[in-house]
Amino acid sequence: MEHYHMNLTLKVWRQKNSQTPGNFETYNVNDVSSEMSFLEMFDVLNERLISEGKEPVTFDHDCREGICGACSMVIDGRAHGPWGGTTTCQLHMRAFKNGDTIVVEPFRANAFPVIKDLMVDRSAFDRIIQAGGFISVNTGNAVDGNAIPIDKDDADKAFAAAACIGCGACVAACKNSSAMLFVSAKVSHLALLPQGKPEEKQRALQMITQMDKEGFGGCTNTYACEAECPKEISVMNIARLNRQFLKASIEEE
Ligand code: SF4
Ligand code: FES
């Protein structure tokens, strides 16, 4: 597609911290290139705000290449914006046209308190991972990969689940703020492989318990999470986790 420039109106959520109520501020950004990424467009706005002596918009980012999961924003009502299977940092301005008004908000969930503006605290995810504990492996040299036979189908499913970048879009997209897609991806990528089997049930129980403690809601199978996930993690992982959880709970009794 031809490279073009556009003038845009941004309605951006500004919020000092989680204790202070926030509000939308309107900014006009002119001469935005269709080649820019969404975050580069914010960089341009921030440069201008700084030169005007105003507070730049705080937003989270790190890799800017779809790996770290930091760039959590809701753009025009969609976590990570209008493109499917794409993080905000990989969203390009050619997704928009001249004269558009774009509404940008932080991920909204009780378990993700706003740190400032568009940046939320997603450390609840870290605590869920920690609750999952360890996998048992012998120390020493790594075993030759071919020494552990793994079914191709299981290897593929584990690999697909391991693509989860912990961004939290599944939570932001869910009307219940459920973290089940994230937790199920993290449980599945280990549980499907022989190395993750010994602690499989305990891991599922501990991670789900932590998820509930953090205040994420329950899953009611609306699949909004799968639709908004930038890594297209399948809801089949949730079904697998539910089976594991049930089995583990029965055995615990
Ligand atoms: S499951 Fe998808 S949306 Fe949820 S944290 Fe992982 S990558 Fe992000
Ligand atoms: S900044 Fe790392 S995934 Fe977007």
Coordinates of C-alpha atoms and ligand atoms in Angstrom, one line a residue:
M1 CA 0.0 0.0 0.0
E2 CA 1.1 3.6 -0.7
H3 CA 2.8 5.4 2.1
Y4 CA 0.6 8.3 3.3
H5 CA 0.4 10.9 6.1
M6 CA -2.6 11.7 8.3
N7 CA -3.9 14.0 10.9
L8 CA -5.4 12.3 13.8
T9 CA -7.3 13.1 17.0
L10 CA -6.3 11.0 20.0
K11 CA -8.4 10.6 23.1
V12 CA -6.0 9.3 25.7
W13 CA -6.7 8.2 29.2
R14 CA -4.6 10.2 31.7
Q15 CA -4.4 9.1 35.3
K16 CA -1.9 10.1 37.9
N17 CA -2.0 6.8 39.9
S18 CA -4.4 4.1 41.0
Q19 CA -5.7 6.3 43.8
T20 CA -6.6 9.3 41.6
P21 CA -9.5 9.1 39.2
G22 CA -8.5 9.5 35.5
N23 CA -10.0 11.2 32.5
F24 CA -9.6 11.4 28.7
E25 CA -7.5 14.2 27.2
T26 CA -7.7 15.1 23.6
Y27 CA -4.6 15.6 21.5
N28 CA -4.3 16.4 17.8
V29 CA -1.3 14.7 16.1
N30 CA -0.5 15.9 12.6
D31 CA 1.5 14.5 9.8
V32 CA 1.6 10.9 11.1
S33 CA 3.2 8.5 8.7
S34 CA 1.4 5.3 7.8
E35 CA 4.7 3.6 8.2
M36 CA 5.0 4.4 11.9
S37 CA 4.2 1.9 14.6
F38 CA 1.5 2.9 17.1
L39 CA 4.1 3.4 19.8
E40 CA 6.3 5.6 17.5
M41 CA 3.2 7.8 17.0
F42 CA 3.1 8.1 20.8
D43 CA 6.8 8.9 20.9
V44 CA 6.1 11.8 18.5
L45 CA 3.2 13.1 20.7
N46 CA 5.4 12.7 23.8
E47 CA 8.3 14.7 22.3
R48 CA 5.9 17.5 21.6
L49 CA 4.3 17.4 25.1
I50 CA 7.8 17.5 26.6
S51 CA 8.8 20.5 24.4
E52 CA 5.6 22.2 25.6
G53 CA 6.6 21.6 29.2
K54 CA 3.7 19.1 29.7
E55 CA 3.7 15.6 31.2
P56 CA 4.3 12.9 28.5
V57 CA 1.9 10.0 28.3
T58 CA 3.2 7.0 30.3
F59 CA 2.9 3.7 28.5
D60 CA 4.6 0.4 29.0
H61 CA 6.9 -1.1 26.3
D62 CA 10.1 -2.9 26.1
C63 CA 11.0 -5.1 23.1
R64 CA 8.7 -3.3 20.5
E65 CA 8.8 -6.5 18.5
G66 CA 5.9 -8.5 19.9
I67 CA 7.9 -10.6 22.4
C68 CA 7.8 -9.0 25.9
G69 CA 4.1 -8.4 26.2
A70 CA 4.5 -5.0 27.9
C71 CA 2.6 -2.8 25.5
S72 CA -0.8 -3.2 27.1
M73 CA -3.3 -0.7 25.7
V74 CA -6.9 -0.8 24.6
I75 CA -7.3 1.0 21.3
D76 CA -10.8 1.8 20.1
G77 CA -12.2 -0.7 22.5
R78 CA -9.9 -3.6 21.5
A79 CA -6.9 -4.9 23.5
H80 CA -3.9 -4.3 21.3
G81 CA -6.0 -2.5 18.7
P82 CA -7.8 -3.4 15.5
W83 CA -5.4 -6.0 13.9
G84 CA -5.8 -9.6 14.9
G85 CA -2.8 -11.6 16.2
T86 CA -0.8 -8.3 16.7
T87 CA 0.6 -6.5 19.7
T88 CA 0.3 -2.7 20.0
C89 CA 4.0 -2.3 19.3
Q90 CA 3.5 -4.1 16.0
L91 CA 0.4 -2.3 15.0
H92 CA 1.1 0.2 12.3
M93 CA -0.5 3.5 11.6
R94 CA -1.7 2.2 8.2
A95 CA -4.5 0.6 10.2
F96 CA -6.0 4.1 10.5
K97 CA -7.0 6.8 8.0
N98 CA -6.7 10.6 7.8
G99 CA -9.1 12.3 10.2
D100 CA -9.7 9.3 12.5
T101 CA -10.3 9.8 16.2
I102 CA -8.6 7.0 18.2
V103 CA -9.5 6.2 21.8
V104 CA -6.7 4.8 23.9
E105 CA -7.1 3.4 27.3
P106 CA -5.2 1.2 29.7
F107 CA -6.1 -2.5 30.2
R108 CA -8.9 -2.4 32.7
A109 CA -9.1 -5.1 35.4
N110 CA -9.1 -5.0 39.2
A111 CA -6.1 -7.3 39.2
F112 CA -4.2 -4.8 37.0
P113 CA -4.2 -1.5 38.9
V114 CA -3.2 1.6 36.9
I115 CA 0.4 2.7 37.6
K116 CA 0.1 5.8 35.5
D117 CA -1.9 6.8 32.3
L118 CA -1.7 3.7 30.1
M119 CA 0.6 1.7 32.2
V120 CA -0.9 -1.0 34.5
D121 CA 0.7 -3.3 37.1
R122 CA 0.6 -6.8 35.7
S123 CA 2.7 -8.3 38.5
A124 CA -0.3 -10.5 39.4
F125 CA 0.8 -12.6 36.4
D126 CA 4.3 -13.0 37.8
R127 CA 2.9 -14.2 41.1
I128 CA 0.8 -16.8 39.3
I129 CA 3.9 -18.1 37.5
Q130 CA 5.8 -18.2 40.8
A131 CA 2.9 -20.1 42.4
G132 CA 3.3 -22.8 39.6
G133 CA 6.7 -23.7 41.2
F134 CA 9.4 -25.7 39.6
I135 CA 9.9 -28.7 37.3
S136 CA 12.0 -31.6 38.4
V137 CA 15.1 -32.2 36.3
N138 CA 18.4 -33.8 37.0
T139 CA 21.2 -31.4 37.2
G140 CA 24.3 -31.8 35.0
N141 CA 24.5 -31.7 31.3
A142 CA 21.3 -31.3 29.3
V143 CA 19.9 -34.6 28.0
D144 CA 20.1 -35.1 24.3
G145 CA 16.8 -33.8 22.8
N146 CA 16.2 -37.0 20.9
A147 CA 16.5 -39.1 24.1
I148 CA 13.0 -38.1 25.2
P149 CA 10.5 -39.1 22.6
I150 CA 7.6 -36.6 22.4
D151 CA 4.5 -37.1 20.3
K152 CA 4.5 -34.6 17.4
D153 CA 0.9 -33.4 18.2
D154 CA 1.8 -32.8 21.8
A155 CA 5.0 -31.0 20.8
D156 CA 3.1 -28.7 18.5
K157 CA 0.4 -27.9 21.1
A158 CA 3.1 -27.2 23.8
F159 CA 4.9 -25.0 21.4
A160 CA 1.8 -23.1 20.5
A161 CA 0.9 -22.6 24.2
A162 CA 4.5 -21.5 24.9
A163 CA 4.0 -18.6 22.5
C164 CA 2.0 -16.7 25.3
I165 CA 3.9 -13.5 26.1
G166 CA 1.9 -12.8 29.3
C167 CA 0.6 -9.5 27.9
G168 CA -2.8 -9.6 29.7
A169 CA -4.9 -8.8 26.7
C170 CA -7.0 -11.9 27.5
V171 CA -7.9 -10.4 30.8
A172 CA -8.6 -6.9 29.3
A173 CA -10.9 -8.5 26.7
C174 CA -12.9 -10.6 29.1
K175 CA -16.0 -9.2 30.7
N176 CA -15.2 -11.1 33.8
S177 CA -11.5 -10.1 33.8
S178 CA -10.6 -13.8 33.8
A179 CA -7.0 -14.9 33.4
M180 CA -7.8 -18.4 32.3
L181 CA -6.3 -18.2 28.8
F182 CA -3.0 -17.0 30.3
V183 CA -3.0 -19.6 33.1
S184 CA -4.0 -22.4 30.7
A185 CA -1.3 -21.5 28.3
K186 CA 1.3 -21.5 31.0
V187 CA 0.1 -24.8 32.5
S188 CA -0.3 -26.5 29.1
H189 CA 3.1 -25.7 27.7
L190 CA 4.7 -27.7 30.6
A191 CA 2.0 -30.3 31.2
L192 CA 2.1 -31.5 27.6
L193 CA 5.8 -32.3 27.8
P194 CA 7.3 -35.2 29.8
Q195 CA 9.6 -32.7 31.6
G196 CA 6.5 -31.0 33.1
K197 CA 4.5 -34.1 33.9
P198 CA 5.7 -34.9 37.5
E199 CA 4.3 -31.7 39.0
E200 CA 1.4 -31.3 36.5
K201 CA -1.5 -31.5 38.9
Q202 CA 0.0 -29.6 41.8
R203 CA 1.0 -26.8 39.3
A204 CA -2.5 -26.4 38.0
L205 CA -4.0 -26.3 41.5
Q206 CA -1.4 -23.7 42.8
M207 CA -1.7 -21.5 39.8
I208 CA -5.5 -21.4 39.8
T209 CA -5.5 -20.8 43.6
Q210 CA -3.2 -17.8 43.0
M211 CA -5.2 -16.6 40.1
D212 CA -8.3 -16.5 42.3
K213 CA -6.4 -14.7 45.1
E214 CA -5.3 -12.0 42.7
G215 CA -8.9 -11.1 42.0
F216 CA -9.3 -12.3 38.4
G217 CA -12.8 -13.4 37.5
G218 CA -14.2 -16.7 36.5
C219 CA -14.3 -18.0 32.9
T220 CA -17.7 -18.2 31.3
N221 CA -16.5 -19.3 27.9
T222 CA -17.2 -16.2 25.8
Y223 CA -13.9 -16.7 23.9
A224 CA -13.3 -12.9 23.8
C225 CA -9.8 -13.8 25.1
E226 CA -8.9 -16.0 22.1
A227 CA -10.2 -13.3 19.7
E228 CA -8.0 -10.6 21.2
C229 CA -4.9 -12.6 22.0
P230 CA -1.9 -11.3 20.0
K231 CA -0.4 -14.8 19.9
E232 CA -3.7 -16.5 19.0
I233 CA -3.6 -18.9 22.0
S234 CA -6.4 -21.4 21.7
V235 CA -9.2 -21.7 24.2
M236 CA -8.6 -25.5 23.9
N237 CA -5.9 -24.8 26.6
I238 CA -8.7 -23.7 29.0
A239 CA -10.6 -26.9 28.4
R240 CA -7.4 -28.9 29.1
L241 CA -6.7 -26.9 32.3
N242 CA -10.3 -27.5 33.5
R243 CA -9.8 -31.2 33.1
Q244 CA -6.5 -31.1 34.9
F245 CA -7.9 -29.0 37.7
L246 CA -10.9 -31.3 38.2
K247 CA -8.7 -34.4 38.3
A248 CA -6.3 -32.7 40.7
S249 CA -9.1 -31.5 43.0
I250 CA -10.7 -34.9 43.2
E251 CA -7.4 -36.5 44.1
E252 CA -6.8 -33.9 46.8
E253 CA -10.0 -34.7 48.6
Ligands
SF4_1 S1 -2.9 -15.8 26.4 FE1 -2.6 -14.3 24.8 S2 -3.6 -12.5 25.5 FE2 -3.3 -13.8 27.3 S3 -1.4 -13.2 28.2 FE3 -0.9 -14.9 26.8 S4 -0.4 -13.8 24.9 FE4 -1.5 -12.3 26.1
FES2 S1 6.7 -3.8 23.5 FE1 7.2 -5.9 23.7 S2 5.4 -7.0 22.9 FE2 5.0 -4.9 22.5

